[in-house]
Coordinates of C-alpha atoms and ligand atoms in Angstrom, one line a residue:
M255 CA -25.4 2.5 7.2
K256 CA -24.4 2.7 3.8
N257 CA -22.3 0.2 2.5
V258 CA -18.7 0.5 0.5
L259 CA -16.3 -2.1 -1.2
V260 CA -13.0 -2.1 -0.2
T261 CA -11.3 -4.2 -2.3
G262 CA -7.8 -5.5 -0.9
G263 CA -9.2 -5.0 2.7
C264 CA -6.9 -8.1 4.2
G265 CA -3.4 -6.4 2.9
F266 CA -1.2 -4.5 4.7
I267 CA -2.9 -0.9 3.5
G268 CA -6.4 -1.9 2.8
S269 CA -6.6 -3.3 6.4
N270 CA -5.3 -0.6 8.6
F271 CA -8.0 1.4 6.2
V272 CA -11.2 -0.8 7.5
K273 CA -10.0 -0.6 11.1
L274 CA -10.1 3.6 10.1
L275 CA -13.5 2.8 8.8
V276 CA -14.7 1.2 12.0
N277 CA -13.6 3.9 14.0
N278 CA -14.9 6.6 11.7
N279 CA -18.4 4.8 11.7
E280 CA -19.9 6.3 8.8
V281 CA -20.0 3.5 5.9
F282 CA -20.0 -0.1 6.6
P283 CA -17.0 -2.0 4.9
V284 CA -17.5 -5.1 2.8
V285 CA -14.2 -6.1 1.8
L286 CA -13.2 -8.3 -1.3
D287 CA -10.1 -10.2 -1.1
K288 CA -8.6 -12.9 -3.2
L289 CA -5.7 -13.8 0.0
T290 CA -3.3 -14.3 -2.6
Y291 CA 0.0 -14.7 -0.9
A292 CA -0.1 -11.3 0.7
G293 CA -3.5 -11.0 1.6
N294 CA -4.5 -12.6 5.7
L295 CA -7.1 -12.6 7.2
N296 CA -5.3 -12.3 10.7
N297 CA -4.9 -8.7 9.8
L298 CA -8.7 -8.2 10.4
D299 CA -8.5 -10.0 13.6
H300 CA -8.3 -7.2 16.0
I301 CA -11.7 -5.8 14.1
D302 CA -15.1 -7.2 15.6
K303 CA -16.7 -9.0 12.9
N304 CA -19.4 -7.4 13.4
E305 CA -18.2 -4.2 12.0
Y306 CA -17.2 -6.0 8.7
I307 CA -18.5 -8.0 5.9
F308 CA -15.6 -10.2 4.7
S309 CA -15.8 -12.0 0.7
E310 CA -13.5 -13.8 -0.4
G311 CA -12.8 -13.5 -4.4
D312 CA -11.2 -12.2 -7.0
I313 CA -11.3 -8.9 -8.7
C314 CA -10.9 -10.3 -12.1
D315 CA -14.0 -12.4 -11.5
K316 CA -16.9 -10.1 -12.8
A317 CA -20.3 -11.8 -12.2
L318 CA -18.8 -12.1 -7.9
I319 CA -18.4 -8.0 -8.6
D320 CA -21.6 -7.6 -9.8
S321 CA -23.4 -9.5 -7.6
L322 CA -21.6 -7.6 -4.7
F323 CA -22.9 -4.6 -6.0
K324 CA -26.5 -5.8 -6.5
K325 CA -26.5 -7.3 -3.0
Y326 CA -25.2 -4.5 -1.1
K327 CA -25.7 -1.3 -3.5
F328 CA -22.0 0.4 -2.7
I329 CA -22.0 4.4 -2.6
A330 CA -18.5 4.2 -3.3
V331 CA -15.5 1.7 -3.9
F332 CA -12.0 2.2 -1.9
H333 CA -9.7 0.3 -4.6
F334 CA -6.6 -1.3 -2.7
A335 CA -6.7 -4.5 -4.3
A336 CA -3.2 -5.2 -6.1
E337 CA 0.1 -7.2 -7.0
S338 CA 2.1 -5.1 -4.9
H339 CA 5.5 -5.9 -4.4
V340 CA 8.4 -4.1 -7.1
D341 CA 10.6 -7.5 -7.1
R342 CA 7.6 -10.4 -7.4
S343 CA 7.3 -8.1 -10.9
I344 CA 10.5 -8.3 -12.0
D345 CA 10.0 -12.3 -11.1
G346 CA 6.8 -13.0 -12.6
P347 CA 5.3 -9.8 -14.4
E348 CA 1.6 -12.1 -15.5
E349 CA -0.1 -11.4 -12.4
F350 CA 0.4 -7.9 -12.3
I351 CA -0.9 -7.1 -15.4
T352 CA -4.1 -9.9 -14.5
S353 CA -4.7 -8.2 -11.1
N354 CA -3.9 -4.8 -11.7
I355 CA -5.1 -4.1 -15.1
V356 CA -7.2 -6.2 -15.6
G357 CA -8.9 -6.5 -12.7
T358 CA -9.4 -2.2 -12.5
Y359 CA -11.0 -2.6 -15.4
N360 CA -13.6 -5.1 -14.3
L361 CA -14.4 -3.0 -11.3
L362 CA -15.0 0.4 -13.4
E363 CA -17.1 -1.1 -15.7
V364 CA -19.2 -2.9 -13.0
S365 CA -19.2 0.5 -11.6
R366 CA -20.3 2.5 -14.7
R367 CA -23.2 -0.4 -15.3
Y368 CA -24.5 0.3 -12.0
I369 CA -24.7 4.0 -11.5
R370 CA -26.2 4.1 -14.7
E371 CA -29.1 1.8 -13.3
I372 CA -28.9 2.9 -9.9
K373 CA -29.1 6.7 -9.7
Q374 CA -27.3 7.5 -6.4
D375 CA -24.2 9.0 -5.4
F376 CA -20.9 7.0 -5.9
K377 CA -17.6 7.2 -5.6
F378 CA -14.9 5.6 -7.2
V379 CA -11.4 6.0 -5.4
H380 CA -8.3 4.4 -7.0
V381 CA -5.3 3.9 -4.4
S382 CA -2.2 4.1 -6.8
T383 CA 1.6 4.9 -6.4
D384 CA 4.3 7.3 -6.7
E385 CA 6.3 4.9 -8.6
V386 CA 4.0 5.7 -11.2
Y387 CA 6.2 9.0 -11.9
G388 CA 10.0 7.0 -12.1
D389 CA 12.7 8.1 -11.5
L390 CA 13.3 11.6 -9.9
E391 CA 16.6 14.2 -10.1
D392 CA 17.7 15.3 -6.8
G393 CA 16.0 18.6 -5.9
A394 CA 12.6 18.0 -7.7
F395 CA 9.2 16.4 -6.2
F396 CA 6.4 14.6 -8.0
K397 CA 3.6 16.6 -8.4
E398 CA 0.4 15.5 -9.4
T399 CA 0.8 17.4 -13.0
T400 CA 4.4 15.2 -13.4
P401 CA 4.4 13.2 -16.6
Y402 CA 4.3 9.2 -16.2
N403 CA 7.2 7.3 -16.5
P404 CA 7.4 4.2 -14.2
S405 CA 10.4 1.8 -15.0
S406 CA 9.4 -1.6 -13.3
P407 CA 6.5 -3.8 -14.4
Y408 CA 4.4 -3.2 -10.9
S409 CA 4.8 0.4 -11.7
A410 CA 3.8 0.1 -15.1
S411 CA 0.7 -1.9 -14.2
K412 CA -0.5 0.8 -11.5
A413 CA 0.3 3.2 -14.1
S414 CA -2.0 1.8 -16.4
S415 CA -4.7 1.7 -14.0
D416 CA -4.8 5.2 -13.1
H417 CA -5.1 5.8 -17.5
L418 CA -8.2 3.4 -17.1
V419 CA -9.5 4.9 -14.2
R420 CA -8.8 8.2 -15.7
A421 CA -10.6 7.3 -18.9
W422 CA -13.5 5.8 -17.3
G423 CA -14.0 8.9 -15.6
K424 CA -13.7 11.9 -18.8
T425 CA -15.2 9.0 -21.4
F426 CA -18.5 8.0 -19.1
G427 CA -18.5 10.4 -16.4
L428 CA -17.4 8.2 -13.6
P429 CA -17.1 10.0 -10.5
I430 CA -13.3 8.9 -9.7
L431 CA -10.9 10.0 -7.4
I432 CA -7.2 9.0 -7.7
T433 CA -4.7 9.2 -5.0
N434 CA -0.5 8.5 -5.3
C435 CA 1.1 8.1 -2.3
S436 CA 4.9 7.6 -1.3
N437 CA 6.2 4.6 0.8
N438 CA 4.1 3.2 3.3
Y439 CA 5.3 1.3 6.4
G440 CA 3.7 0.4 10.0
P441 CA 2.1 -2.6 11.3
F442 CA 0.4 -5.9 9.4
Q443 CA 3.3 -5.1 6.4
F444 CA 3.6 -8.0 4.4
P445 CA 8.0 -8.8 5.4
E446 CA 9.2 -9.2 1.7
K447 CA 9.2 -4.7 2.1
L448 CA 12.3 -3.1 3.1
I449 CA 11.5 -1.9 6.9
P450 CA 9.1 -4.7 8.1
L451 CA 12.2 -7.2 6.8
M452 CA 15.1 -5.7 8.2
I453 CA 13.2 -5.7 11.5
I454 CA 12.4 -9.5 11.4
N455 CA 15.9 -10.5 10.2
C456 CA 17.8 -8.0 13.0
L457 CA 15.2 -10.6 14.9
N458 CA 16.4 -14.0 13.6
N459 CA 20.1 -13.0 13.1
K460 CA 20.3 -12.9 10.2
P461 CA 21.9 -10.3 7.1
L462 CA 20.3 -7.5 6.1
P463 CA 20.7 -7.0 2.5
V464 CA 20.9 -3.7 0.9
Y465 CA 20.3 -3.7 -2.7
G466 CA 23.6 -1.6 -4.8
D467 CA 25.1 1.3 -2.3
G468 CA 21.9 1.7 -0.5
K469 CA 21.7 5.6 -1.1
N470 CA 18.2 5.4 -3.2
V471 CA 15.7 7.6 -1.8
R472 CA 12.3 6.6 -0.3
D473 CA 9.5 9.1 1.2
W474 CA 8.2 7.4 3.8
L475 CA 4.6 7.9 5.0
Y476 CA 2.8 6.3 8.8
V477 CA 0.3 3.6 7.2
M478 CA -2.1 5.7 9.3
D479 CA -1.8 8.6 7.5
H480 CA -2.2 7.7 4.5
C481 CA -5.5 5.6 5.6
I482 CA -6.8 9.8 6.8
A483 CA -5.5 10.9 3.8
I484 CA -7.9 8.5 1.6
Y485 CA -10.7 9.1 3.6
K486 CA -10.2 13.2 3.4
V487 CA -10.2 12.6 -0.6
Y488 CA -12.9 10.6 -0.3
K489 CA -14.9 12.9 1.7
N490 CA -14.1 16.3 0.3
G491 CA -11.7 15.2 -3.0
K492 CA -13.2 17.2 -6.5
I493 CA -14.2 14.7 -8.7
Q494 CA -12.2 13.4 -11.1
D495 CA -9.4 14.9 -9.5
T496 CA -5.9 13.3 -8.5
Y497 CA -3.8 14.1 -5.0
N498 CA -0.2 13.1 -4.3
I499 CA 0.3 11.9 -1.0
G500 CA 3.8 12.0 0.8
G501 CA 5.1 12.7 4.7
N502 CA 8.1 14.5 3.7
N503 CA 10.5 12.1 5.1
E504 CA 13.2 11.6 2.4
I505 CA 15.4 9.2 3.7
K506 CA 18.1 7.0 1.9
N507 CA 17.6 3.3 2.3
I508 CA 21.2 2.7 4.1
D509 CA 20.0 5.1 6.7
I510 CA 16.6 3.9 7.1
V511 CA 18.5 0.4 8.6
N512 CA 20.8 2.1 10.3
I513 CA 18.1 3.5 12.5
I514 CA 16.1 0.4 13.0
C515 CA 19.3 -1.1 14.0
E516 CA 20.1 1.6 16.7
T517 CA 16.5 1.3 18.3
L518 CA 16.7 -2.2 18.4
D519 CA 20.0 -2.5 19.8
E520 CA 18.1 -0.2 22.6
L521 CA 15.1 -2.4 22.6
K522 CA 16.7 -5.8 22.3
P523 CA 20.3 -5.5 22.8
L524 CA 22.6 -8.0 21.4
K525 CA 25.7 -8.9 24.0
N526 CA 28.7 -6.5 22.9
K527 CA 27.8 -6.1 19.4
T528 CA 25.5 -4.3 17.3
Y529 CA 22.6 -5.5 14.8
K530 CA 24.6 -3.4 11.9
N531 CA 27.2 -6.1 12.1
L532 CA 24.9 -7.9 10.2
I533 CA 24.0 -5.4 7.0
T534 CA 25.2 -6.3 3.9
Y535 CA 25.4 -5.0 0.2
V536 CA 23.8 -7.1 -2.4
K537 CA 23.2 -7.5 -6.1
D538 CA 21.0 -4.2 -6.8
R539 CA 17.6 -4.3 -8.2
P540 CA 17.0 -4.5 -11.7
G541 CA 15.7 -0.9 -13.1
H542 CA 16.1 0.3 -9.1
D543 CA 14.7 3.8 -9.2
L544 CA 17.2 6.2 -7.3
R545 CA 15.0 8.3 -5.6
Y546 CA 11.1 9.5 -4.7
A547 CA 9.8 12.6 -3.4
I548 CA 6.5 14.2 -3.0
D549 CA 4.9 17.5 -2.9
S550 CA 2.0 16.9 -0.9
T551 CA 0.9 21.0 -1.1
K552 CA -2.5 20.3 -3.4
I553 CA -4.1 18.0 -0.5
K554 CA -2.4 19.9 2.8
E555 CA -4.3 23.6 1.1
K556 CA -7.2 21.5 -0.7
L557 CA -8.1 19.1 2.0
G558 CA -6.7 20.0 4.9
W559 CA -4.6 17.1 5.5
T560 CA -1.2 16.8 7.2
P561 CA 0.4 13.6 8.6
L562 CA 0.2 12.9 12.2
E563 CA 3.1 10.8 12.9
S564 CA 7.0 12.1 12.4
F565 CA 9.1 9.6 11.0
E566 CA 10.7 9.4 14.5
S567 CA 7.8 7.8 16.5
G568 CA 6.3 6.1 13.4
I569 CA 9.2 3.6 12.6
R570 CA 9.2 2.6 16.9
K571 CA 5.9 2.5 16.9
T572 CA 6.5 -0.4 14.0
I573 CA 9.5 -1.7 15.7
N574 CA 8.1 -2.4 19.2
W575 CA 5.1 -3.6 16.9
Y576 CA 6.9 -6.5 15.1
I577 CA 8.5 -6.9 18.3
D578 CA 5.3 -7.5 20.2
N579 CA 3.8 -9.4 17.0
E580 CA 5.6 -12.3 16.5
T581 CA 3.0 -15.1 16.0
W582 CA 1.6 -13.2 13.2
W583 CA 5.3 -12.4 11.0
R584 CA 6.3 -16.3 12.7
E585 CA 3.8 -17.7 10.5
I586 CA 3.7 -15.9 7.2
Q587 CA 7.4 -17.1 7.5
E588 CA 7.2 -20.8 8.0
K589 CA 3.5 -20.8 5.7
K590 CA 4.3 -18.2 2.7
Y591 CA 7.7 -16.3 2.7
A592 CA 10.9 -16.9 4.2
Q593 CA 12.4 -14.2 3.6
N594 CA 14.8 -15.0 0.4
R595 CA 15.4 -12.6 -1.7
L596 CA 13.2 -11.6 -4.8
G597 CA 13.3 -10.0 -8.3
E598 CA 17.4 -10.6 -8.9
S599 CA 17.6 -12.1 -12.2
V600 CA 16.5 -10.7 -15.2
Ligands
LIG702 P1 -0.4 -6.2 -0.2 O1 0.0 -6.8 -1.1 O2 0.4 -5.5 1.3 O3 -2.2 -5.6 -0.4 C1 -2.5 -6.2 -1.3 C2 -4.3 -7.0 -1.1 O4 -4.4 -6.6 -2.5 C3 -4.0 -8.5 -0.7 O5 -4.6 -8.5 0.1 C4 -4.0 -9.0 -1.4 O6 -5.0 -10.8 -1.1 C5 -5.0 -8.7 -2.6 N1 -5.6 -9.0 -4.1 C6 -4.4 -9.0 -4.8 N2 -5.1 -9.3 -6.1 C7 -5.9 -9.5 -5.7 C8 -7.2 -9.8 -6.7 N3 -7.1 -10.1 -8.1 N4 -8.2 -9.7 -6.1 C9 -8.7 -9.5 -5.0 N5 -7.8 -9.5 -3.9 C10 -6.5 -9.0 -4.3 O7 -0.1 -4.4 -0.7 P2 -0.1 -3.0 0.2 O8 1.2 -2.4 0.3 O9 -1.4 -2.8 1.2 O10 -1.0 -1.7 -1.5 C11 -2.4 -1.6 -1.8 C12 -2.6 -0.9 -2.5 O11 -1.6 0.6 -2.4 C13 -2.3 -1.2 -3.5 O12 -3.1 -1.0 -5.0 C14 -0.6 -0.4 -4.0 O13 -0.3 -0.5 -4.8 C15 -1.0 0.9 -3.3 N6 0.1 1.4 -2.5 C16 1.2 0.4 -2.0 C17 1.9 1.6 -1.1 C18 3.0 0.8 -0.2 O14 4.1 1.4 0.2 N7 3.0 -0.4 0.7 C19 2.3 2.9 -1.3 C20 1.0 3.5 -2.5 C21 0.3 2.7 -2.8
LIG703 O1 6.6 4.5 -3.7 C1 5.4 3.6 -3.3 C2 5.9 2.4 -3.5 O2 6.8 1.5 -2.2 C3 4.8 1.0 -3.5 O3 3.9 1.6 -4.5 C4 5.0 -0.1 -3.5 O4 3.7 -1.0 -3.5 C5 6.0 -0.4 -2.5 O5 6.5 -1.9 -2.6 C6 6.9 0.2 -2.6 O6 7.9 0.2 -3.5 P1 9.7 0.1 -3.0 O7 10.2 -0.6 -4.0 O8 9.6 1.5 -3.0 O9 9.7 -0.4 -1.6 P2 10.5 -1.9 -1.1 O10 10.2 -1.9 0.4 O11 10.8 -3.0 -1.7 O12 11.7 -0.9 -1.1 C7 12.2 0.1 -0.5 C8 13.6 0.3 -0.7 O13 14.5 -0.5 -0.1 C9 13.8 -0.3 -2.3 O14 14.7 1.5 -2.9 C10 14.7 -1.3 -2.7 C11 15.1 -1.1 -1.3 N1 15.1 -3.0 -0.4 C12 14.4 -3.4 -0.4 C13 14.5 -4.6 -0.1 C14 13.2 -5.4 0.1 C15 16.6 -3.0 -0.3 O15 17.9 -2.1 0.0 N2 16.8 -4.3 0.6 C16 15.9 -5.5 0.9 O16 15.8 -6.2 0.9

């Protein structure tokens, strides 16, 4: 089986993607991950250790990437590795510039030299976000042609990396593909993000911090549907093209929190009260985008992708996963992140 490089394969989406690759059994994943606070080897525990190779390292380490390319002769790179949390990019943007921009540049450079020397099929799949398009007015949708207008240091760093990837495609002929996806949720998401944070705070009987008035809208997609879409783009996407991916699930933050509370009221009832009593409105996130919504027509029509999970089934699966995997998140709480507020000050 031919090898592929999965950067950030110990993170939330990357680890779900490694699972998909192992199930598909068409290419062999070599995971490169720096194991930052968000990277977790436990995320790969449920996968047979013979089915992937793990290499601990930084995408900013060009010599390491070079040696991995020489050793494993990759036919593709799936580039997930990034600093991914908007609030942390407000507290400290530097890591975002380094990993998301310089790290992507390193991967592009090594890939470009490699395909010049070794003439074989190769694809560079860059995993990006809908946040590059910025705030969206009511009734509009992000299309692949929507101009970039990022608001946070995180989204600006991802926008920069997208521009680099496109430039390496146009100028150097690197066979690139770009995906821009909406908000993911599901198993193994680090509990700094809205959905796992709210579920775990409920389970810990702690306040549920809703930013601003809670009316900001995100378009939610179950993580495995995102992974399936990325794999379809890899297999059948047009080289140098971009594909938007979204679940068509536009939901206000406060409605998400209410759904989580209602589901837990049913699954883990409290005596004579509802989890909704824990909802607390807090100071808004600086630069908080009001609305995101993806138009997925292109990937649906060109590649025949459609999400398998509805929001109702996906959120229930996710809540059950966090209930069943308390050891996973308790260890994170003890060693890495106690779910305190991030990104408040400017
Ligand atoms: P995550 O924070 O859970 O995981 C990121 C992983 O990258 C971690 O394992 C971390 O250790 C690794 N990493 C970070 N910097 C690194 C470096 N310099 N070298 C090597 N490894 C490094 O993130 P996620 O939510 O899984 O997101 C993965 C990718 O998908 C990101 O590029 C993100 O921008 C993109 N994305 C995320 C979402 C979402 O809703 N989570 C939506 C669309 C796109
Ligand atoms: O749109 C795709 C992006 O989605 C990805 O590129 C990012 O990597 C991912 O983190 C996510 O970004 P968001 O900022 O939308 O996700 P987050 O879970 O941080 O916040 C979702 C919404 O919930 C947002 O409007 C802020 C709000 N929020 C978040 C937290 C953590 C709260 O109201 N309270 C909270 O405690």
